[in-house]
Amino acid sequence: MTNVQNVGRTEPSVLHVDLDAFFAAVEQRDKPSLRGRPVIVGGLGPRGVVSTASYEARRYGVRAAMSMAEARARCPHAPLPAGRLGAYRAASSTLMAALRELSPVVEPLSLDEAFVDLAAGQGHELSVAGVGALGERLRAVISVRTGLTASVGAATSKLLAKIASEQAKPDGLVVVEPGTELAVLPPLPVRALPGIGPATAERLARLGVRTVGDLAAVTVDELVNLLGDAHGRSLH
């Protein structure tokens, strides 16, 4: 695996590509009876947790990493298909092959998401319009080859590209125009930043920190005191 590097980019040449509701979407793709219905995929034992919930199930408050017991209580009529690792790996391989057609530098994060360094590829127009057009073509290719939808974010850094793909969900594209990063970030909830889960967000809220802009105004010493040295300095 080759890591995508953030090296003083002035063009939105970092893509983050994420298949939407991946495990559940594969089940819905392969089993027509599940389409349009809430579907929950995850561990079925007493301590099982949700791996993925379809968007239909998310309307009931079901989320990844939730205990399966709570998910079933929130959405008792949702099918719980057994996971099929072979099908998920096949879809992942197809996705990664499509990404490597764009660039030799692809950094998978999991079966269903990866960063792509467009600057390492050949012949790409790296303007905002050019990257936007490329992203739409990529989404169409992924749909045809996998039968799944993908959300794509593009920016000058991995952090912003990942945030952009989250904003694009489901089945969309967001390109962060270079120079606008500081306008994009402040109003976002702190949960938009990787590494901030529910527990950390709750602790930050005690300081009155609810947005990325709020977080930027907190001193490193305050964050270290609240979250510990490594996590506090990383967020700062």
Coordinates of N, CA and C in Angstrom, one line a residue:
M1 N 0.8 -1.2 0.0 CA 0.0 0.0 0.0 C 0.9 1.2 0.0
T2 N 0.6 2.2 -0.9 CA 1.3 3.5 -0.9 C 0.4 4.5 -0.3
N3 N 1.0 5.3 0.7 CA 0.2 6.3 1.3 C 0.2 7.6 0.5
V4 N -0.9 8.2 0.5 CA -1.0 9.5 -0.1 C -0.5 10.6 0.8
Q5 N 0.4 11.4 0.3 CA 1.1 12.4 1.1 C 0.5 13.8 0.9
N6 N 0.4 14.5 2.0 CA 0.0 15.9 1.9 C 1.2 16.8 1.8
V7 N 1.5 17.3 0.6 CA 2.7 18.0 0.4 C 2.4 19.3 -0.3
G8 N 2.0 20.3 0.4 CA 1.8 21.7 -0.1 C 1.0 21.8 -1.4
R9 N -0.1 21.1 -1.4 CA -0.9 21.1 -2.7 C -1.7 22.4 -2.9
T10 N -1.8 22.8 -4.1 CA -2.6 24.0 -4.4 C -3.7 23.6 -5.3
E11 N -3.9 22.3 -5.6 CA -5.0 21.8 -6.4 C -5.7 20.7 -5.7
P12 N -7.0 20.5 -6.0 CA -7.8 19.5 -5.2 C -7.5 18.1 -5.8
S13 N -6.3 17.7 -5.6 CA -5.8 16.5 -6.2 C -5.9 15.2 -5.3
V14 N -6.4 15.4 -4.1 CA -6.6 14.2 -3.3 C -8.1 13.8 -3.3
L15 N -8.4 12.6 -3.7 CA -9.7 12.1 -3.6 C -9.9 11.2 -2.4
H16 N -11.1 11.2 -1.8 CA -11.5 10.2 -0.9 C -12.8 9.6 -1.5
V17 N -12.7 8.3 -1.7 CA -13.8 7.6 -2.3 C -14.4 6.6 -1.3
D18 N -15.7 6.6 -1.1 CA -16.3 5.8 0.0 C -17.6 5.2 -0.6
L19 N -17.7 3.9 -0.6 CA -19.0 3.2 -1.0 C -20.0 3.4 0.0
D20 N -21.2 3.7 -0.4 CA -22.3 4.1 0.5 C -22.9 2.8 1.2
A21 N -23.0 2.9 2.5 CA -23.6 1.8 3.3 C -23.2 0.4 2.8
F22 N -21.9 0.2 2.7 CA -21.3 -0.8 1.9 C -21.9 -2.2 2.1
F23 N -21.7 -2.8 3.3 CA -22.2 -4.2 3.5 C -23.7 -4.3 3.2
A24 N -24.4 -3.4 3.7 CA -25.9 -3.5 3.5 C -26.2 -3.3 2.0
A25 N -25.5 -2.4 1.3 CA -25.8 -2.1 -0.1 C -25.4 -3.4 -0.9
V26 N -24.4 -4.1 -0.6 CA -24.1 -5.4 -1.3 C -25.2 -6.4 -1.1
E27 N -25.7 -6.5 0.1 CA -26.9 -7.4 0.4 C -28.1 -7.0 -0.4
Q28 N -28.4 -5.7 -0.5 CA -29.5 -5.2 -1.3 C -29.3 -5.4 -2.8
R29 N -28.1 -5.2 -3.2 CA -27.8 -5.4 -4.6 C -28.1 -6.9 -5.0
D30 N -27.6 -7.8 -4.2 CA -27.7 -9.2 -4.5 C -29.0 -9.9 -4.2
K31 N -29.8 -9.3 -3.4 CA -31.1 -9.8 -2.9 C -32.2 -8.8 -3.2
P32 N -32.9 -8.9 -4.3 CA -33.9 -7.9 -4.6 C -35.0 -7.7 -3.6
S33 N -35.2 -8.7 -2.8 CA -36.3 -8.6 -1.7 C -35.9 -7.7 -0.6
L34 N -34.6 -7.3 -0.6 CA -34.1 -6.4 0.5 C -34.1 -4.9 0.0
R35 N -34.3 -4.7 -1.2 CA -34.2 -3.3 -1.8 C -35.3 -2.5 -1.2
G36 N -34.9 -1.3 -0.8 CA -35.9 -0.3 -0.3 C -36.3 -0.6 1.2
R37 N -35.7 -1.7 1.8 CA -36.0 -2.0 3.1 C -34.9 -1.7 4.1
P38 N -35.2 -1.5 5.4 CA -34.0 -1.4 6.3 C -33.3 -2.7 6.5
V39 N -32.0 -2.6 6.3 CA -31.1 -3.8 6.4 C -30.0 -3.5 7.4
I40 N -29.7 -4.4 8.3 CA -28.6 -4.3 9.3 C -27.7 -5.4 9.2
V41 N -26.4 -5.1 9.0 CA -25.4 -6.2 8.9 C -24.4 -6.0 10.1
G42 N -24.2 -7.1 10.8 CA -23.2 -7.1 11.9 C -23.2 -8.4 12.6
G43 N -22.6 -8.4 13.8 CA -22.5 -9.5 14.6 C -23.9 -9.9 15.3
L44 N -24.3 -11.1 15.2 CA -25.6 -11.5 15.7 C -25.6 -12.1 17.1
G45 N -24.4 -12.3 17.7 CA -24.3 -12.8 19.1 C -24.7 -11.8 20.1
P46 N -24.7 -12.2 21.4 CA -25.1 -11.4 22.5 C -24.3 -10.0 22.5
R47 N -23.1 -10.1 22.1 CA -22.2 -8.8 22.1 C -22.0 -8.3 20.7
G48 N -22.9 -8.7 19.8 CA -22.7 -8.2 18.4 C -22.9 -6.7 18.3
V49 N -22.2 -6.2 17.3 CA -22.4 -4.7 17.0 C -22.7 -4.6 15.5
V50 N -23.2 -3.4 15.2 CA -23.6 -3.1 13.8 C -22.4 -2.8 13.0
S51 N -22.2 -3.5 11.8 CA -21.1 -3.1 10.9 C -21.6 -2.0 10.0
T52 N -22.8 -2.2 9.4 CA -23.4 -1.2 8.5 C -24.9 -1.3 8.5
A53 N -25.5 -0.1 8.5 CA -27.0 -0.1 8.4 C -27.3 0.6 7.1
S54 N -28.3 0.1 6.4 CA -28.8 0.7 5.1 C -29.3 2.1 5.5
Y55 N -29.5 3.0 4.5 CA -30.0 4.3 4.8 C -31.5 4.2 5.3
E56 N -32.2 3.2 4.8 CA -33.5 3.0 5.3 C -33.5 2.7 6.8
A57 N -32.5 1.9 7.3 CA -32.4 1.6 8.7 C -31.9 2.8 9.5
R58 N -31.1 3.6 8.9 CA -30.6 4.8 9.6 C -31.8 5.8 10.0
R59 N -32.9 5.7 9.3 CA -34.0 6.6 9.6 C -34.6 6.2 11.0
Y60 N -34.3 5.0 11.4 CA -34.8 4.6 12.7 C -33.7 4.8 13.8
G61 N -32.6 5.4 13.5 CA -31.6 5.7 14.4 C -30.5 4.7 14.5
V62 N -30.5 3.7 13.6 CA -29.5 2.6 13.7 C -28.2 3.2 13.0
R63 N -27.1 2.9 13.7 CA -25.8 3.4 13.3 C -24.7 2.3 13.4
A64 N -23.7 2.5 12.6 CA -22.5 1.6 12.8 C -21.9 1.7 14.2
A65 N -21.5 0.6 14.7 CA -20.8 0.5 16.0 C -21.9 0.4 17.2
M66 N -23.1 0.6 16.9 CA -24.2 0.4 17.9 C -24.3 -1.1 18.2
S67 N -24.7 -1.4 19.4 CA -24.9 -2.8 19.8 C -26.1 -3.3 18.9
M68 N -26.0 -4.6 18.5 CA -27.0 -5.2 17.7 C -28.3 -5.2 18.5
A69 N -28.2 -5.4 19.8 CA -29.4 -5.4 20.6 C -30.2 -4.1 20.5
E70 N -29.5 -3.0 20.6 CA -30.1 -1.7 20.5 C -30.7 -1.5 19.1
A71 N -29.9 -1.9 18.1 CA -30.4 -1.8 16.7 C -31.6 -2.5 16.5
R72 N -31.7 -3.7 17.0 CA -32.9 -4.6 16.8 C -34.1 -4.0 17.6
A73 N -33.8 -3.3 18.7 CA -34.9 -2.7 19.4 C -35.4 -1.5 18.7
R74 N -34.5 -0.7 18.0 CA -35.0 0.5 17.3 C -35.7 0.1 16.0
C75 N -35.2 -1.0 15.4 CA -35.8 -1.4 14.1 C -36.0 -2.9 14.0
P76 N -37.0 -3.4 14.8 CA -37.2 -4.8 14.9 C -37.6 -5.5 13.7
H77 N -38.1 -4.8 12.7 CA -38.5 -5.5 11.4 C -37.4 -5.6 10.4
A78 N -36.2 -5.1 10.7 CA -35.1 -5.1 9.7 C -34.6 -6.5 9.5
P79 N -34.4 -6.9 8.3 CA -33.6 -8.2 8.1 C -32.2 -8.1 8.6
L80 N -31.7 -9.2 9.0 CA -30.3 -9.3 9.5 C -29.5 -10.3 8.7
P81 N -29.2 -10.0 7.5 CA -28.5 -11.0 6.7 C -27.1 -11.4 7.3
A82 N -26.7 -12.7 7.2 CA -25.4 -13.1 7.6 C -24.4 -12.4 6.6
G83 N -23.3 -12.0 7.2 CA -22.3 -11.3 6.4 C -21.7 -12.3 5.4
R84 N -21.3 -11.8 4.2 CA -20.7 -12.6 3.1 C -19.4 -12.0 2.7
L85 N -18.3 -12.4 3.4 CA -17.0 -11.7 3.2 C -16.6 -11.8 1.8
G86 N -16.8 -13.0 1.1 CA -16.4 -13.1 -0.3 C -17.0 -12.1 -1.2
A87 N -18.3 -11.8 -1.0 CA -19.0 -10.8 -1.8 C -18.4 -9.4 -1.6
Y88 N -18.2 -9.1 -0.3 CA -17.6 -7.8 0.0 C -16.2 -7.6 -0.5
R89 N -15.4 -8.7 -0.4 CA -14.0 -8.6 -1.0 C -14.1 -8.4 -2.5
A90 N -15.0 -9.1 -3.2 CA -15.0 -9.0 -4.6 C -15.4 -7.6 -5.0
A91 N -16.4 -7.0 -4.3 CA -16.7 -5.6 -4.6 C -15.6 -4.6 -4.3
S92 N -14.9 -4.9 -3.2 CA -13.7 -4.1 -2.9 C -12.6 -4.2 -3.9
S93 N -12.4 -5.4 -4.4 CA -11.3 -5.5 -5.5 C -11.7 -4.8 -6.7
T94 N -12.9 -4.8 -7.1 CA -13.4 -4.0 -8.3 C -13.2 -2.5 -8.1
L95 N -13.6 -2.1 -6.9 CA -13.4 -0.6 -6.5 C -11.9 -0.2 -6.6
M96 N -11.1 -1.0 -6.0 CA -9.6 -0.6 -5.9 C -9.0 -0.7 -7.3
A97 N -9.5 -1.6 -8.2 CA -8.9 -1.7 -9.5 C -9.3 -0.4 -10.3
A98 N -10.6 0.1 -10.1 CA -11.0 1.3 -10.8 C -10.2 2.5 -10.3
L99 N -9.9 2.5 -9.1 CA -9.1 3.7 -8.5 C -7.7 3.6 -9.1
R100 N -7.1 2.4 -9.2 CA -5.7 2.3 -9.7 C -5.6 2.7 -11.2
E101 N -6.7 2.7 -11.9 CA -6.7 3.2 -13.3 C -6.5 4.7 -13.3
L102 N -6.8 5.4 -12.2 CA -6.6 6.8 -12.1 C -5.2 7.2 -11.7
S103 N -4.6 6.4 -10.8 CA -3.4 6.7 -10.2 C -2.7 5.5 -9.6
P104 N -1.4 5.4 -9.7 CA -0.7 4.3 -9.0 C -0.6 4.5 -7.5
V105 N -1.0 5.7 -7.0 CA -0.9 5.9 -5.6 C -2.4 5.9 -5.0
V106 N -2.7 4.7 -4.5 CA -4.0 4.5 -3.9 C -3.8 4.0 -2.5
E107 N -4.4 4.6 -1.5 CA -4.3 4.2 -0.1 C -5.6 3.7 0.5
P108 N -5.8 2.4 0.4 CA -7.1 1.9 1.0 C -7.1 2.1 2.5
L109 N -8.3 2.4 3.0 CA -8.5 2.6 4.5 C -9.3 1.4 5.0
S110 N -10.1 0.8 4.1 CA -10.9 -0.4 4.5 C -11.4 -1.0 3.2
L111 N -12.2 -2.0 3.3 CA -12.7 -2.6 2.0 C -13.4 -1.6 1.1
D112 N -14.1 -0.6 1.7 CA -15.0 0.2 0.9 C -14.5 1.7 0.8
E113 N -13.3 2.0 1.2 CA -12.9 3.4 1.1 C -11.4 3.5 0.9
A114 N -11.0 4.6 0.2 CA -9.6 4.8 -0.1 C -9.3 6.2 -0.5
F115 N -8.1 6.6 -0.3 CA -7.6 7.9 -0.9 C -6.9 7.6 -2.2
V116 N -7.0 8.6 -3.1 CA -6.3 8.5 -4.4 C -5.6 9.8 -4.6
D117 N -4.3 9.7 -5.1 CA -3.5 10.8 -5.4 C -3.6 11.1 -6.9
L118 N -4.4 12.0 -7.3 CA -4.6 12.3 -8.7 C -3.3 12.9 -9.3
A119 N -2.5 13.6 -8.5 CA -1.3 14.2 -9.0 C -0.3 13.2 -9.5
A120 N -0.4 12.0 -8.9 CA 0.5 10.9 -9.3 C 0.1 10.2 -10.6
G121 N -1.1 10.5 -11.1 CA -1.7 9.9 -12.3 C -1.2 10.7 -13.5
Q122 N -1.7 10.2 -14.7 CA -1.3 10.8 -15.9 C -2.5 11.5 -16.6
G123 N -2.2 12.7 -17.1 CA -3.2 13.4 -17.9 C -4.4 13.9 -17.3
H124 N -4.5 14.1 -16.0 CA -5.6 14.6 -15.3 C -5.7 16.1 -15.3
E125 N -6.8 16.7 -15.6 CA -7.0 18.1 -15.4 C -7.4 18.4 -13.9
L126 N -6.5 19.1 -13.2 CA -6.6 19.2 -11.8 C -7.3 20.5 -11.3
S127 N -7.9 21.2 -12.2 CA -8.7 22.3 -11.8 C -10.0 21.8 -11.0
V128 N -10.7 22.7 -10.4 CA -11.9 22.3 -9.6 C -12.9 21.7 -10.6
A129 N -13.1 22.3 -11.8 CA -14.0 21.7 -12.8 C -13.5 20.4 -13.3
G130 N -12.2 20.3 -13.6 CA -11.6 19.1 -14.1 C -11.7 17.9 -13.1
V131 N -11.4 18.2 -11.8 CA -11.5 17.1 -10.8 C -13.0 16.8 -10.6
G132 N -13.9 17.7 -10.7 CA -15.3 17.4 -10.5 C -15.8 16.5 -11.6
A133 N -15.4 16.8 -12.9 CA -15.8 15.9 -14.0 C -15.2 14.5 -13.8
L134 N -13.9 14.5 -13.4 CA -13.3 13.2 -13.2 C -14.0 12.4 -12.1
G135 N -14.4 13.1 -11.0 CA -15.1 12.4 -9.9 C -16.4 11.9 -10.4
E136 N -17.2 12.6 -11.2 CA -18.4 12.1 -11.7 C -18.3 10.9 -12.6
R137 N -17.2 10.9 -13.4 CA -17.0 9.8 -14.3 C -16.6 8.5 -13.4
L138 N -15.8 8.8 -12.4 CA -15.4 7.7 -11.5 C -16.7 7.1 -10.9
R139 N -17.5 7.9 -10.4 CA -18.7 7.4 -9.7 C -19.6 6.6 -10.7
A140 N -19.6 7.0 -11.9 CA -20.4 6.2 -12.9 C -19.7 4.9 -13.2
V141 N -18.4 4.9 -13.3 CA -17.7 3.6 -13.5 C -17.9 2.6 -12.3
I142 N -17.8 3.2 -11.1 CA -18.0 2.3 -10.0 C -19.5 1.7 -10.0
S143 N -20.4 2.6 -10.3 CA -21.8 2.1 -10.3 C -22.0 1.0 -11.4
V144 N -21.4 1.1 -12.5 CA -21.6 0.1 -13.6 C -20.9 -1.2 -13.2
R145 N -19.7 -1.1 -12.6 CA -18.8 -2.3 -12.4 C -19.2 -3.0 -11.1
T146 N -19.7 -2.3 -10.1 CA -20.0 -2.9 -8.8 C -21.5 -3.0 -8.5
G147 N -22.4 -2.2 -9.2 CA -23.8 -2.1 -8.9 C -24.0 -1.3 -7.6
L148 N -23.0 -0.6 -7.1 CA -23.1 0.2 -5.9 C -22.9 1.6 -6.1
T149 N -23.3 2.5 -5.2 CA -23.1 3.9 -5.3 C -21.9 4.3 -4.4
A150 N -21.2 5.4 -4.9 CA -20.0 5.9 -4.1 C -20.2 7.4 -3.9
S151 N -19.7 7.8 -2.8 CA -19.6 9.2 -2.5 C -18.1 9.6 -2.6
V152 N -17.8 10.8 -3.2 CA -16.5 11.2 -3.5 C -16.2 12.6 -3.0
G153 N -15.1 12.8 -2.3 CA -14.7 14.1 -1.9 C -13.3 14.4 -2.5
A154 N -13.1 15.6 -2.8 CA -11.8 16.0 -3.4 C -11.3 17.3 -2.7
A155 N -10.0 17.4 -2.4 CA -9.5 18.6 -1.7 C -8.0 18.6 -1.8
T156 N -7.4 19.6 -1.2 CA -5.9 19.7 -1.2 C -5.3 18.8 -0.1
S157 N -6.0 18.2 0.7 CA -5.5 17.3 1.8 C -6.4 16.1 2.1
K158 N -5.9 15.1 2.7 CA -6.7 13.9 3.0 C -7.8 14.3 4.0
L159 N -7.5 15.1 5.0 CA -8.5 15.5 6.0 C -9.7 16.1 5.3
L160 N -9.5 17.1 4.4 CA -10.6 17.8 3.8 C -11.3 16.9 2.8
A161 N -10.5 16.1 2.1 CA -11.1 15.2 1.1 C -12.1 14.2 1.8
K162 N -11.7 13.7 3.0 CA -12.6 12.8 3.7 C -13.8 13.5 4.2
I163 N -13.6 14.7 4.7 CA -14.8 15.5 5.2 C -15.7 15.8 4.0
A164 N -15.1 16.1 2.8 CA -15.9 16.4 1.7 C -16.8 15.2 1.2
S165 N -16.2 14.0 1.3 CA -16.9 12.8 0.9 C -18.1 12.5 1.9
E166 N -17.9 12.8 3.1 CA -18.9 12.7 4.1 C -20.1 13.6 3.8
Q167 N -19.7 14.9 3.4 CA -20.7 15.8 3.1 C -21.5 15.4 1.8
A168 N -20.8 14.7 0.9 CA -21.4 14.2 -0.3 C -22.4 13.1 -0.2
K169 N -22.4 12.4 1.0 CA -23.2 11.2 1.1 C -24.7 11.5 1.2
P170 N -25.5 10.6 0.7 CA -25.1 9.5 -0.1 C -25.1 9.8 -1.6
D171 N -24.2 9.1 -2.3 CA -24.2 9.1 -3.8 C -24.0 10.5 -4.4
G172 N -23.0 11.1 -3.9 CA -22.7 12.5 -4.4 C -21.2 12.8 -4.5
L173 N -20.9 14.1 -4.8 CA -19.6 14.5 -5.0 C -19.4 15.9 -4.5
V174 N -18.4 16.2 -3.7 CA -18.1 17.5 -3.2 C -16.6 17.8 -3.5
V175 N -16.3 18.9 -4.1 CA -14.9 19.3 -4.4 C -14.7 20.6 -3.5
V176 N -13.7 20.6 -2.6 CA -13.4 21.8 -1.8 C -12.4 22.6 -2.7
E177 N -12.9 23.8 -3.0 CA -12.0 24.7 -3.8 C -10.8 25.1 -3.0
P178 N -9.6 25.0 -3.6 CA -8.4 25.5 -2.9 C -8.6 27.0 -2.4
G179 N -8.1 27.3 -1.2 CA -8.3 28.6 -0.7 C -9.5 28.8 0.2
T180 N -10.5 27.9 0.1 CA -11.7 28.0 0.9 C -11.7 27.1 2.1
E181 N -10.6 26.4 2.4 CA -10.6 25.4 3.5 C -11.1 26.1 4.8
L182 N -10.6 27.3 5.1 CA -10.9 27.9 6.4 C -12.3 28.4 6.5
A183 N -13.0 28.5 5.3 CA -14.4 28.8 5.3 C -15.2 27.6 5.5
V184 N -14.7 26.5 5.0 CA -15.5 25.2 5.1 C -15.5 24.6 6.5
L185 N -14.4 24.7 7.1 CA -14.2 23.9 8.4 C -15.0 24.5 9.6
P186 N -14.9 25.8 9.9 CA -15.4 26.3 11.2 C -16.8 25.9 11.5
P187 N -17.8 26.0 10.6 CA -19.2 25.7 11.0 C -19.5 24.2 11.2
L188 N -18.6 23.3 10.8 CA -18.9 21.9 10.9 C -18.9 21.4 12.3
P189 N -19.7 20.4 12.7 CA -19.7 19.9 14.0 C -18.3 19.2 14.3
V190 N -17.9 19.2 15.5 CA -16.6 18.5 15.8 C -16.6 17.1 15.4
R191 N -17.7 16.4 15.4 CA -17.8 15.0 14.9 C -17.3 14.8 13.5
A192 N -17.3 15.9 12.7 CA -16.8 15.8 11.3 C -15.3 15.4 11.3
L193 N -14.6 15.7 12.3 CA -13.2 15.4 12.3 C -12.9 14.0 12.7
P194 N -12.1 13.3 11.9 CA -11.7 11.9 12.3 C -11.0 11.9 13.7
G195 N -11.4 10.9 14.4 CA -10.8 10.8 15.8 C -11.7 11.4 16.9
I196 N -12.8 12.0 16.5 CA -13.8 12.5 17.5 C -15.0 11.7 17.4
G197 N -15.2 10.8 18.4 CA -16.4 10.0 18.5 C -17.4 10.6 19.5
P198 N -18.4 9.9 19.8 CA -19.4 10.4 20.7 C -18.9 10.8 22.1
A199 N -18.0 10.0 22.7 CA -17.5 10.3 24.0 C -16.6 11.6 24.0
T200 N -15.8 11.7 23.0 CA -14.9 12.9 22.9 C -15.8 14.1 22.7
A201 N -16.8 14.0 21.8 CA -17.6 15.1 21.5 C -18.4 15.6 22.8
E202 N -18.8 14.6 23.6 CA -19.5 15.0 24.8 C -18.6 15.7 25.8
R203 N -17.3 15.3 25.9 CA -16.4 15.9 26.8 C -16.0 17.4 26.2
L204 N -15.9 17.5 24.9 CA -15.7 18.8 24.4 C -16.9 19.8 24.6
A205 N -18.1 19.2 24.5 CA -19.3 20.0 24.7 C -19.3 20.7 26.1
R206 N -18.6 20.0 27.1 CA -18.6 20.6 28.4 C -17.8 21.9 28.4
L207 N -16.9 22.0 27.5 CA -16.1 23.2 27.3 C -16.8 24.3 26.4
G208 N -18.0 23.9 25.9 CA -18.7 24.7 25.0 C -18.2 24.6 23.6
V209 N -17.5 23.5 23.3 CA -16.9 23.2 22.0 C -17.9 22.3 21.2
R210 N -18.5 22.8 20.2 CA -19.4 22.0 19.4 C -19.1 22.0 17.9
T211 N -18.4 23.0 17.5 CA -18.0 23.1 16.1 C -16.5 23.1 15.9
V212 N -16.0 22.9 14.7 CA -14.6 22.9 14.5 C -14.0 24.3 14.8
G213 N -14.8 25.3 14.5 CA -14.4 26.7 14.8 C -14.2 26.9 16.3
D214 N -15.1 26.3 17.1 CA -15.0 26.4 18.6 C -13.7 25.7 19.0
L215 N -13.4 24.5 18.4 CA -12.3 23.7 18.7 C -11.0 24.5 18.4
A216 N -11.0 25.2 17.3 CA -9.8 26.0 16.9 C -9.4 27.1 17.9
A217 N -10.4 27.5 18.6 CA -10.2 28.6 19.6 C -9.7 28.1 21.0
V218 N -9.7 26.8 21.2 CA -9.2 26.2 22.4 C -7.7 26.1 22.4
T219 N -7.1 26.4 23.5 CA -5.6 26.2 23.6 C -5.2 24.8 23.7
V220 N -4.0 24.5 23.3 CA -3.5 23.2 23.4 C -3.5 22.7 24.8
D221 N -3.1 23.5 25.7 CA -3.1 23.1 27.1 C -4.5 22.7 27.6
E222 N -5.5 23.4 27.2 CA -6.9 23.0 27.6 C -7.2 21.7 27.1
L223 N -6.9 21.4 25.8 CA -7.2 20.1 25.2 C -6.4 19.0 25.8
V224 N -5.2 19.2 26.1 CA -4.3 18.2 26.8 C -4.9 17.9 28.1
N225 N -5.3 18.9 28.9 CA -5.9 18.6 30.2 C -7.2 17.9 30.1
L226 N -8.0 18.1 29.1 CA -9.3 17.4 28.9 C -9.1 16.0 28.3
L227 N -8.3 15.9 27.3 CA -8.2 14.6 26.5 C -6.9 13.8 26.6
G228 N -6.0 14.3 27.4 CA -4.7 13.7 27.4 C -3.7 14.3 26.4
D229 N -2.4 14.0 26.6 CA -1.4 14.6 25.8 C -1.5 14.3 24.3
A230 N -1.6 13.0 24.0 CA -1.5 12.6 22.5 C -2.7 13.1 21.8
H231 N -3.9 12.8 22.4 CA -5.2 13.1 21.7 C -5.4 14.7 21.6
G232 N -5.1 15.3 22.7 CA -5.2 16.8 22.8 C -4.4 17.5 21.8
R233 N -3.1 17.1 21.7 CA -2.2 17.7 20.8 C -2.6 17.4 19.3
S234 N -3.0 16.2 19.1 CA -3.4 15.8 17.7 C -4.6 16.6 17.2
L235 N -5.6 16.8 18.1 CA -6.7 17.6 17.7 C -6.4 19.1 17.5
H236 N -5.5 19.6 18.3 CA -5.0 21.0 18.2 C -4.3 21.2 16.9

